C-alpha positions as a printed NumPy array, in Angstrom:
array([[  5.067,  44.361, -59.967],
       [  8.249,  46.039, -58.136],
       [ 11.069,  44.262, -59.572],
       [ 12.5  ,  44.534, -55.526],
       [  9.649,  41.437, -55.081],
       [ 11.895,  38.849, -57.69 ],
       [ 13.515,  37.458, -54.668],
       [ 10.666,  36.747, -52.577],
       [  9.328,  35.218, -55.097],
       [ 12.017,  33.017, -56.063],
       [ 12.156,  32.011, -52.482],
       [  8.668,  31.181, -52.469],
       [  8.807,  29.342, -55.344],
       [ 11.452,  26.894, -53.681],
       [  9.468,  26.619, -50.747],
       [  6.733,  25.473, -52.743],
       [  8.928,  23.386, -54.609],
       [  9.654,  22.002, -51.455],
       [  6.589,  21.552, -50.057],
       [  6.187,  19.11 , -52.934],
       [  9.431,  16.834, -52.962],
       [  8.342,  16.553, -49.281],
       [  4.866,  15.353, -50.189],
       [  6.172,  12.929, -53.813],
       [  8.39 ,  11.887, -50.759],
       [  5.753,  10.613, -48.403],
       [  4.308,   8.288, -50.893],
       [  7.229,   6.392, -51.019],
       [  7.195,   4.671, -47.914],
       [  5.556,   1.252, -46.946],
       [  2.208,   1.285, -47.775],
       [  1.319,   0.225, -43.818],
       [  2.224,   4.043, -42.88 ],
       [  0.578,   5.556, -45.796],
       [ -2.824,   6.089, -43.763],
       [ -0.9  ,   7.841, -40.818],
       [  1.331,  10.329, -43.404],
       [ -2.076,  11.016, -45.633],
       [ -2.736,  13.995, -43.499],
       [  0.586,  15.314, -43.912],
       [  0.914,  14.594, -47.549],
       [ -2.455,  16.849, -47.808],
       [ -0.797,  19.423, -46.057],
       [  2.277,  19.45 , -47.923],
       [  0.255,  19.925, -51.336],
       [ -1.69 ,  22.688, -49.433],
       [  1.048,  24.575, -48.762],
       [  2.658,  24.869, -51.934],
       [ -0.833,  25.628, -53.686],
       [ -1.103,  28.426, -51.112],
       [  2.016,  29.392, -51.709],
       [  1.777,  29.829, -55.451],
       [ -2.038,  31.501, -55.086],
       [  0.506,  33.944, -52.986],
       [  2.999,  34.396, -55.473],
       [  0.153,  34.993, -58.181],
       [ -1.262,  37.831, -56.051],
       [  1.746,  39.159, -55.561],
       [  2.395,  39.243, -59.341],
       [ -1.18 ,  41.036, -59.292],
       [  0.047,  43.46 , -56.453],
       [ -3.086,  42.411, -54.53 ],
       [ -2.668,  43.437, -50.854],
       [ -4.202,  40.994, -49.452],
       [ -1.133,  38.623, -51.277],
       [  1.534,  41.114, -49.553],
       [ -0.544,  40.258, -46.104],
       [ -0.134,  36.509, -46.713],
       [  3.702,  36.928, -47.683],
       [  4.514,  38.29 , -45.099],
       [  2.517,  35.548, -42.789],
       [  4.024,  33.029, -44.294],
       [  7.325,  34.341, -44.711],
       [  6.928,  35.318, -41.037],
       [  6.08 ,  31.805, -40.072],
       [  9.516,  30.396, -41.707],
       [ 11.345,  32.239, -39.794],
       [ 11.453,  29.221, -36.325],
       [ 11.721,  26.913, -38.841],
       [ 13.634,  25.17 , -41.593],
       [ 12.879,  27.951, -43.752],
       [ 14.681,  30.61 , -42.053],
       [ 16.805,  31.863, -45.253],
       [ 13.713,  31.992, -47.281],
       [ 11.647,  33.744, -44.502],
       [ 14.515,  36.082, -44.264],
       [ 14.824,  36.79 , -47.908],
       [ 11.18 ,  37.349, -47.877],
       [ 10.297,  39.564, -45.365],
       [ 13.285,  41.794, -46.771],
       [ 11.423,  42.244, -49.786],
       [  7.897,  42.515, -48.71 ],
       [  9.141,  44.744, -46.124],
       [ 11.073,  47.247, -49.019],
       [  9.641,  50.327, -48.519],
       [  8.648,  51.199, -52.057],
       [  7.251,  47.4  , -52.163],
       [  4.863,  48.241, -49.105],
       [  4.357,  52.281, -50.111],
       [  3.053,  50.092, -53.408],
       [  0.575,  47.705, -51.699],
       [ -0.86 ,  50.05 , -49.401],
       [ -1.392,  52.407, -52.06 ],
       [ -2.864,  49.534, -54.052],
       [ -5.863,  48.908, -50.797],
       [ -6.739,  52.61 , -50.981],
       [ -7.707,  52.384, -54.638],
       [ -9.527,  49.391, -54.017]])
């Protein structure tokens, strides 16, 4: 892994962090609205699984992990997110981190 990644993946680790105070949040509130937030609170955990299935491939230098990373960093970027977006396109976007993931799809 290029050490220029650390970053992103710190930033994607809060994110996914995040993702689950958000969704420990949800539960807490009256029961009554519980069956209205339960599709949220299954997105929430989604996202932060997703997230740290990203971070693992990234770890791996898997391009298709790069090519999520950069979607979802991408996708922070109109929303609460934005520093972490920012933070991780800069580093997926490195170019010795990208010369390293392409070069990793043409062996594969």
């Amino acid at each position: 892994m290029n050490p220029k990644l650390n970053k992103t993946i710190v930033v994607l680790h809060i994110s996914a962090a995040i993702y689950l105070v958000l969704s420990i949040a949800s539960l807490t509130v009256s029961p009554k609205y519980l069956p209205f937030l339960a599709p949220y609170i299954a997105l929430f955990i989604g996202m932060g699984v997703f997230v740290e299935i990203v971070i693992k491939g990234l770890k791996d230098n898997k391009y298709w992990a790069w090519i999520a990373g950069l979607v979802v960093c991408g996708l922070y970027i109109p929303s609460i997110f934005i520093v972490c977006g920012i933070i991780g396109l800069i580093g997926l976007l490195n170019k010795e981190v990208r010369t390293d993931f392409v070069k990793n799809k043409k062996k594969n």
